[in-house]
């Protein structure tokens, strides 16, 4: 069990559980067994809160569902902050783009209309930080340990420092995992992508990746993606399985191809004025709660994606394709030129430091 979980009262653990349940498929008993399996705990008693009215209220907006690595991390952060501050600091969570979506969450943060967001690293390019798109380079990372060498190393810190230029404070990174391709046909080789309109995040590296495969990139907000697939505005997309499953994309995509071609991760970012307004003690409390929640998120991100894949297999709504090593190599070769093509956008010094950090 993650250290963060140890100091949760039964009441706050119950609130975290209720927020974390995968509501899509499982019966109530299965849900509680699922979560007990997650945190390695026996079934939990209900308890009362006696919560006080918070003096400080942090508004945390994000675009995905609760049962995703990000949803779980943010809900745990909420419980830890409220628990450790004795209710003095409250955290209001707005998932599923309820409050702000991809198009406006960064601006809302800069204006102080919201206090915290956790966008994908692919979404910082459009606010003038193209160096973050280095995380989007296809087939860059062999595994999550390689990612951590960047996110938990000096390069990762330097990237977060750059957010100050935009009046934002970078607080930390966490994973979702590796992305898969989906469409209404198997995507096993570059020729399978030709002519497809593929939904992408607002990243020029990902757009170039799709063009290198002969597809047409279409930038759309995450919250619009499922509908755009249903209406045929786009033919396919890419995302880790936890996002694919929790958005119900299996109902509008007949084929999921396990390409593991790129990484999706997040950075937690605060409004700078809000951050400076907090006392030193409260900044430390919020930072520690976040580190604990992100540590937990990184521990369970992989299992969250595997559980979503299991649920997909059970549901039999989408055909799931595993690529042969030869097919994966063909894809890797087809998109390799993107690394060179986007070097100027990202910045050769960043890429130099990146390849040194990855030992490439
Ligand atoms: C996407 O837009 O596909 C993802 O970044 C959504 C998310 O935050 O996981």
Short mmCIF file of C-alpha atoms and ligand atoms in Angstrom, two decimals:
data_model
loop_
_atom_site.label_atom_id
_atom_site.label_comp_id
_atom_site.label_asym_id
_atom_site.label_seq_id
_atom_site.Cartn_x
_atom_site.Cartn_y
_atom_site.Cartn_z
CA UNK A 1 0.00 0.00 0.00
CA UNK A 2 1.36 3.44 -0.94
CA UNK A 3 2.63 5.51 2.08
CA UNK A 4 0.10 8.20 1.17
CA UNK A 5 -2.74 5.79 1.87
CA UNK A 6 -1.48 4.96 5.37
CA UNK A 7 -2.55 8.21 6.97
CA UNK A 8 -6.05 8.27 5.49
CA UNK A 9 -8.97 7.99 7.95
CA UNK A 10 -11.68 5.40 7.05
CA UNK A 11 -13.95 8.36 6.10
CA UNK A 12 -11.44 9.96 3.67
CA UNK A 13 -10.46 6.54 2.25
CA UNK A 14 -14.16 5.83 1.59
CA UNK A 15 -14.52 9.18 -0.20
CA UNK A 16 -11.44 8.34 -2.32
CA UNK A 17 -12.85 4.86 -3.09
CA UNK A 18 -16.23 6.24 -4.14
CA UNK A 19 -14.46 8.62 -6.50
CA UNK A 20 -12.23 5.88 -7.93
CA UNK A 21 -14.77 3.16 -8.75
CA UNK A 22 -14.88 2.06 -12.45
CA UNK A 23 -18.61 2.50 -12.84
CA UNK A 24 -18.84 1.32 -16.46
CA UNK A 25 -19.12 -2.42 -16.06
CA UNK A 26 -18.81 -3.77 -12.54
CA UNK A 27 -21.51 -4.65 -9.98
CA UNK A 28 -21.15 -3.04 -6.52
CA UNK A 29 -19.46 -6.05 -4.89
CA UNK A 30 -17.02 -6.36 -7.81
CA UNK A 31 -16.28 -2.60 -7.55
CA UNK A 32 -15.34 -2.89 -3.87
CA UNK A 33 -13.28 -6.05 -4.57
CA UNK A 34 -11.62 -4.21 -7.48
CA UNK A 35 -10.58 -1.35 -5.22
CA UNK A 36 -9.56 -3.59 -2.32
CA UNK A 37 -7.31 -5.36 -4.87
CA UNK A 38 -5.92 -1.97 -5.95
CA UNK A 39 -4.90 -0.81 -2.50
CA UNK A 40 -4.34 -4.28 -1.04
CA UNK A 41 -6.89 -3.70 1.74
CA UNK A 42 -9.84 -5.65 3.18
CA UNK A 43 -13.37 -4.22 2.77
CA UNK A 44 -13.70 -0.85 4.56
CA UNK A 45 -16.29 0.35 7.08
CA UNK A 46 -18.16 3.64 6.41
CA UNK A 47 -17.41 6.51 8.87
CA UNK A 48 -18.62 10.12 9.37
CA UNK A 49 -16.44 13.19 8.47
CA UNK A 50 -17.31 16.15 10.73
CA UNK A 51 -15.63 18.35 8.12
CA UNK A 52 -15.12 22.11 8.84
CA UNK A 53 -15.71 24.82 6.18
CA UNK A 54 -12.40 25.25 4.32
CA UNK A 55 -10.66 28.63 4.62
CA UNK A 56 -8.82 28.04 1.36
CA UNK A 57 -10.52 26.37 -1.59
CA UNK A 58 -8.42 25.02 -4.47
CA UNK A 59 -10.27 24.45 -7.78
CA UNK A 60 -8.72 21.57 -9.76
CA UNK A 61 -10.01 21.10 -13.31
CA UNK A 62 -9.18 18.26 -15.68
CA UNK A 63 -10.57 16.65 -18.83
CA UNK A 64 -10.71 12.91 -18.09
CA UNK A 65 -12.88 10.50 -16.10
CA UNK A 66 -12.41 9.60 -12.42
CA UNK A 67 -11.42 5.99 -13.13
CA UNK A 68 -8.25 6.97 -14.99
CA UNK A 69 -4.71 7.39 -13.62
CA UNK A 70 -5.27 11.16 -13.60
CA UNK A 71 -8.74 10.94 -12.04
CA UNK A 72 -7.46 8.69 -9.25
CA UNK A 73 -4.40 10.84 -8.59
CA UNK A 74 -6.40 14.07 -8.34
CA UNK A 75 -9.00 12.49 -6.05
CA UNK A 76 -6.30 11.13 -3.77
CA UNK A 77 -4.60 14.55 -3.74
CA UNK A 78 -7.93 16.09 -2.67
CA UNK A 79 -8.36 13.62 0.19
CA UNK A 80 -4.76 14.02 1.40
CA UNK A 81 -4.86 17.84 1.37
CA UNK A 82 -8.20 17.96 3.20
CA UNK A 83 -7.10 15.28 5.64
CA UNK A 84 -3.70 16.78 6.43
CA UNK A 85 -5.00 20.35 6.74
CA UNK A 86 -7.80 19.24 9.07
CA UNK A 87 -10.31 20.58 6.53
CA UNK A 88 -8.76 24.08 6.49
CA UNK A 89 -7.83 23.66 2.82
CA UNK A 90 -10.51 22.27 0.51
CA UNK A 91 -10.01 20.92 -3.02
CA UNK A 92 -12.88 21.05 -5.52
CA UNK A 93 -12.31 18.64 -8.40
CA UNK A 94 -13.95 19.22 -11.81
CA UNK A 95 -13.30 16.10 -14.00
CA UNK A 96 -14.45 15.34 -17.55
CA UNK A 97 -13.94 18.93 -18.77
CA UNK A 98 -16.95 19.95 -16.65
CA UNK A 99 -15.44 23.38 -16.00
CA UNK A 100 -12.73 23.85 -18.65
CA UNK A 101 -11.54 21.70 -21.53
CA UNK A 102 -8.44 21.46 -23.68
CA UNK A 103 -9.22 24.70 -25.50
CA UNK A 104 -9.48 26.93 -22.44
CA UNK A 105 -8.07 25.26 -19.29
CA UNK A 106 -4.61 26.83 -19.62
CA UNK A 107 -5.99 30.31 -20.16
CA UNK A 108 -8.41 29.85 -17.25
CA UNK A 109 -5.43 28.87 -15.10
CA UNK A 110 -3.39 31.89 -16.21
CA UNK A 111 -6.37 34.17 -15.43
CA UNK A 112 -6.89 32.56 -12.03
CA UNK A 113 -10.37 31.27 -12.90
CA UNK A 114 -9.10 27.88 -11.74
CA UNK A 115 -6.15 27.08 -9.45
CA UNK A 116 -4.77 23.76 -10.65
CA UNK A 117 -4.83 21.74 -13.86
CA UNK A 118 -2.98 18.60 -15.02
CA UNK A 119 -2.82 18.73 -18.81
CA UNK A 120 -1.08 16.21 -21.00
CA UNK A 121 2.53 17.19 -21.78
CA UNK A 122 1.38 17.42 -25.43
CA UNK A 123 -0.66 20.54 -24.68
CA UNK A 124 2.07 22.96 -23.57
CA UNK A 125 3.33 23.69 -27.08
CA UNK A 126 0.35 25.82 -27.84
CA UNK A 127 1.00 28.13 -24.89
CA UNK A 128 4.50 28.85 -26.16
CA UNK A 129 6.44 25.93 -24.64
CA UNK A 130 7.18 23.66 -27.67
CA UNK A 131 10.05 21.99 -25.79
CA UNK A 132 7.45 19.91 -23.95
CA UNK A 133 6.62 18.19 -27.23
CA UNK A 134 9.83 16.19 -26.86
CA UNK A 135 7.69 13.75 -24.86
CA UNK A 136 5.59 13.17 -28.02
CA UNK A 137 8.47 11.94 -30.17
CA UNK A 138 7.31 8.50 -31.37
CA UNK A 139 9.11 5.39 -30.08
CA UNK A 140 11.38 7.62 -27.94
CA UNK A 141 10.95 5.79 -24.63
CA UNK A 142 11.44 2.01 -24.29
CA UNK A 143 9.55 1.93 -20.98
CA UNK A 144 8.31 4.06 -18.07
CA UNK A 145 11.70 3.90 -16.36
CA UNK A 146 13.16 5.73 -19.32
CA UNK A 147 10.44 8.36 -18.99
CA UNK A 148 11.25 8.78 -15.30
CA UNK A 149 14.89 9.46 -16.14
CA UNK A 150 13.56 12.63 -17.77
CA UNK A 151 10.61 13.58 -15.57
CA UNK A 152 12.46 12.95 -12.33
CA UNK A 153 15.81 14.30 -13.58
CA UNK A 154 17.31 17.79 -14.23
CA UNK A 155 15.78 18.02 -17.72
CA UNK A 156 12.30 17.55 -16.29
CA UNK A 157 12.93 20.24 -13.68
CA UNK A 158 14.21 22.66 -16.30
CA UNK A 159 11.07 22.14 -18.35
CA UNK A 160 8.87 22.90 -15.33
CA UNK A 161 10.92 26.02 -14.58
CA UNK A 162 9.99 27.29 -18.06
CA UNK A 163 6.34 27.48 -17.00
CA UNK A 164 7.17 30.55 -14.90
CA UNK A 165 7.46 32.45 -18.20
CA UNK A 166 3.71 31.89 -18.56
CA UNK A 167 2.80 32.87 -14.97
CA UNK A 168 2.43 29.22 -14.03
CA UNK A 169 4.14 27.00 -11.46
CA UNK A 170 5.01 23.42 -12.46
CA UNK A 171 4.55 21.11 -9.47
CA UNK A 172 5.26 17.63 -10.80
CA UNK A 173 4.78 14.92 -13.42
CA UNK A 174 2.89 11.66 -13.58
CA UNK A 175 2.14 8.95 -16.11
CA UNK A 176 -0.84 7.68 -17.93
CA UNK A 177 1.17 5.29 -20.09
CA UNK A 178 1.83 4.28 -23.68
CA UNK A 179 -0.59 5.13 -26.50
CA UNK A 180 -2.41 2.75 -28.82
CA UNK A 181 -3.97 3.45 -32.20
CA UNK A 182 -7.65 2.90 -32.93
CA UNK A 183 -9.86 3.09 -36.04
CA UNK A 184 -12.49 1.02 -37.84
CA UNK A 185 -9.78 -1.17 -39.30
CA UNK A 186 -6.61 -2.76 -37.92
CA UNK A 187 -3.60 -0.37 -37.93
CA UNK A 188 -0.68 -2.81 -38.10
CA UNK A 189 1.54 -1.28 -40.82
CA UNK A 190 2.09 2.21 -42.26
CA UNK A 191 -0.08 1.43 -45.32
CA UNK A 192 -3.09 0.90 -43.02
CA UNK A 193 -3.02 4.58 -42.00
CA UNK A 194 -3.07 6.07 -45.51
CA UNK A 195 -5.92 8.58 -45.97
CA UNK A 196 -7.33 8.26 -42.46
CA UNK A 197 -8.33 11.39 -40.53
CA UNK A 198 -6.78 10.86 -37.10
CA UNK A 199 -7.76 12.93 -34.05
CA UNK A 200 -4.69 14.32 -32.27
CA UNK A 201 -3.89 16.50 -29.31
CA UNK A 202 -2.66 20.05 -30.09
CA UNK A 203 0.93 18.87 -30.64
CA UNK A 204 2.87 19.51 -33.85
CA UNK A 205 5.05 16.46 -33.16
CA UNK A 206 2.00 14.16 -33.04
CA UNK A 207 0.55 15.84 -36.16
CA UNK A 208 3.85 15.19 -37.97
CA UNK A 209 3.80 11.56 -36.76
CA UNK A 210 0.37 11.03 -38.34
CA UNK A 211 1.45 12.71 -41.60
CA UNK A 212 4.54 10.48 -41.71
CA UNK A 213 2.13 7.52 -41.67
CA UNK A 214 0.10 8.98 -44.55
CA UNK A 215 -2.81 9.98 -42.34
CA UNK A 216 -4.37 13.45 -41.90
CA UNK A 217 -4.06 14.83 -38.35
CA UNK A 218 -7.16 16.60 -36.98
CA UNK A 219 -6.67 18.54 -33.73
CA UNK A 220 -9.71 18.22 -31.46
CA UNK A 221 -10.36 18.57 -27.76
CA UNK A 222 -10.39 15.32 -25.80
CA UNK A 223 -14.00 15.84 -24.75
CA UNK A 224 -15.12 16.16 -28.38
CA UNK A 225 -13.25 13.06 -29.61
CA UNK A 226 -15.79 10.31 -29.00
CA UNK A 227 -18.58 12.29 -30.70
CA UNK A 228 -16.34 13.16 -33.63
CA UNK A 229 -15.54 9.45 -34.06
CA UNK A 230 -19.24 8.58 -33.82
CA UNK A 231 -20.16 11.20 -36.43
CA UNK A 232 -17.35 10.24 -38.77
CA UNK A 233 -15.67 13.64 -38.49
CA UNK A 234 -12.52 11.65 -37.79
CA UNK A 235 -11.76 7.97 -38.49
CA UNK A 236 -9.41 7.15 -35.65
CA UNK A 237 -7.28 8.35 -32.80
CA UNK A 238 -4.51 7.43 -30.34
CA UNK A 239 -4.67 7.15 -26.55
CA UNK A 240 -3.76 4.86 -23.67
CA UNK A 241 -6.37 2.16 -23.09
CA UNK A 242 -7.66 3.72 -19.84
CA UNK A 243 -8.78 6.82 -21.79
CA UNK A 244 -10.13 4.73 -24.69
CA UNK A 245 -12.20 2.59 -22.31
CA UNK A 246 -13.46 5.24 -19.90
CA UNK A 247 -14.58 7.45 -22.81
CA UNK A 248 -16.52 4.55 -24.33
CA UNK A 249 -14.57 4.83 -27.57
CA UNK A 250 -14.95 1.06 -27.99
CA UNK A 251 -18.54 1.72 -29.04
CA UNK A 252 -17.38 3.82 -32.01
CA UNK A 253 -14.07 2.12 -32.95
CA UNK A 254 -14.11 -1.48 -34.17
CA UNK A 255 -10.34 -2.02 -33.93
CA UNK A 256 -7.70 -1.20 -31.29
CA UNK A 257 -4.09 -1.84 -32.35
CA UNK A 258 -1.60 -2.17 -29.48
CA UNK A 259 1.22 -0.09 -31.02
CA UNK A 260 2.74 1.36 -27.82
CA UNK A 261 4.16 3.98 -30.21
CA UNK A 262 4.24 7.00 -27.88
CA UNK A 263 3.98 8.18 -24.29
CA UNK A 264 1.18 10.13 -22.61
CA UNK A 265 2.01 11.85 -19.35
CA UNK A 266 0.93 14.90 -17.39
CA UNK A 267 2.24 17.87 -15.48
CA UNK A 268 0.40 19.40 -12.53
CA UNK A 269 0.44 23.18 -12.84
CA UNK A 270 -0.72 25.91 -10.48
CA UNK A 271 -1.61 29.53 -11.01
CA UNK A 272 1.48 31.54 -9.83
CA UNK A 273 -0.52 34.19 -7.91
CA UNK A 274 -2.41 31.51 -6.03
CA UNK A 275 0.83 29.69 -5.26
CA UNK A 276 2.53 32.82 -3.94
CA UNK A 277 -0.55 33.61 -1.87
CA UNK A 278 -0.32 30.32 0.07
CA UNK A 279 1.77 30.36 3.25
CA UNK A 280 5.10 28.47 3.21
CA UNK A 281 3.54 25.79 5.44
CA UNK A 282 0.54 25.36 3.15
CA UNK A 283 2.72 25.20 0.04
CA UNK A 284 4.71 22.41 1.73
CA UNK A 285 1.53 20.57 2.72
CA UNK A 286 0.09 20.83 -0.80
CA UNK A 287 3.41 19.83 -2.38
CA UNK A 288 3.82 16.77 -0.15
CA UNK A 289 0.22 15.65 -0.71
CA UNK A 290 0.78 16.02 -4.45
CA UNK A 291 4.05 14.08 -4.41
CA UNK A 292 2.33 11.25 -2.50
CA UNK A 293 -0.65 11.23 -4.85
CA UNK A 294 1.56 11.28 -7.95
CA UNK A 295 3.72 8.50 -6.49
CA UNK A 296 0.55 6.45 -6.09
CA UNK A 297 -0.58 7.37 -9.60
CA UNK A 298 2.70 6.19 -11.12
CA UNK A 299 2.45 2.94 -9.22
CA UNK A 300 -1.02 2.16 -10.50
CA UNK A 301 -1.06 3.75 -13.99
CA UNK A 302 0.12 0.55 -15.64
CA UNK A 303 -2.44 -1.59 -13.80
CA UNK A 304 -5.16 0.92 -14.62
CA UNK A 305 -4.43 0.47 -18.33
CA UNK A 306 -4.22 -3.33 -17.98
CA UNK A 307 -7.56 -3.40 -16.17
CA UNK A 308 -9.10 -1.32 -18.94
CA UNK A 309 -7.69 -3.77 -21.51
CA UNK A 310 -9.14 -6.70 -19.53
CA UNK A 311 -12.51 -4.96 -19.39
CA UNK A 312 -12.32 -4.37 -23.16
CA UNK A 313 -11.53 -8.04 -23.77
CA UNK A 314 -14.49 -9.00 -21.57
CA UNK A 315 -16.81 -6.56 -23.28
CA UNK A 316 -15.88 -7.89 -26.78
CA UNK A 317 -16.91 -4.55 -28.29
CA UNK A 318 -13.62 -3.93 -30.12
CA UNK A 319 -11.17 -6.25 -31.91
CA UNK A 320 -7.76 -5.99 -30.20
CA UNK A 321 -4.65 -6.47 -32.34
CA UNK A 322 -1.11 -7.13 -31.11
CA UNK A 323 1.65 -6.10 -33.56
CA UNK A 324 4.51 -8.44 -34.41
CA UNK A 325 8.01 -7.05 -33.70
CA UNK A 326 8.47 -6.71 -37.50
CA UNK A 327 5.27 -4.69 -37.86
CA UNK A 328 6.30 -2.43 -34.96
CA UNK A 329 9.68 -1.89 -36.62
CA UNK A 330 7.97 -0.86 -39.86
CA UNK A 331 5.96 1.75 -37.94
CA UNK A 332 9.06 2.95 -36.08
CA UNK A 333 10.98 3.41 -39.36
CA UNK A 334 8.08 5.25 -40.96
CA UNK A 335 7.89 7.85 -38.17
CA UNK A 336 11.61 8.14 -37.39
CA UNK A 337 12.04 11.21 -39.69
CA UNK A 338 9.74 13.14 -37.32
CA UNK A 339 12.59 13.35 -34.80
CA UNK A 340 14.72 15.33 -37.25
CA UNK A 341 11.82 17.25 -38.79
CA UNK A 342 10.69 18.69 -35.43
CA UNK A 343 14.17 19.23 -33.96
CA UNK A 344 14.05 22.97 -34.71
CA UNK A 345 10.62 23.35 -33.10
CA UNK A 346 11.63 21.57 -29.89
CA UNK A 347 15.17 23.02 -29.85
CA UNK A 348 18.41 21.14 -30.55
CA UNK A 349 19.78 21.90 -27.06
CA UNK A 350 16.77 20.22 -25.45
CA UNK A 351 17.18 17.23 -27.78
CA UNK A 352 20.88 17.05 -27.05
CA UNK A 353 20.25 16.96 -23.31
CA UNK A 354 17.43 14.46 -23.86
CA UNK A 355 19.54 11.93 -25.75
CA UNK A 356 22.32 12.26 -23.15
CA UNK A 357 19.81 11.65 -20.33
CA UNK A 358 18.45 8.61 -22.17
CA UNK A 359 21.95 7.38 -22.96
CA UNK A 360 21.18 7.39 -26.71
C1 LIG B 1 -5.96 13.59 -24.90
O1 LIG B 1 -6.31 14.74 -25.18
O2 LIG B 1 -6.07 12.64 -25.68
C2 LIG B 1 -5.39 13.31 -23.53
O3 LIG B 1 -4.41 14.22 -23.26
C3 LIG B 1 -6.44 13.41 -22.48
C4 LIG B 1 -5.83 13.23 -21.10
O4 LIG B 1 -5.73 14.23 -20.40
O5 LIG B 1 -5.48 12.11 -20.78
#
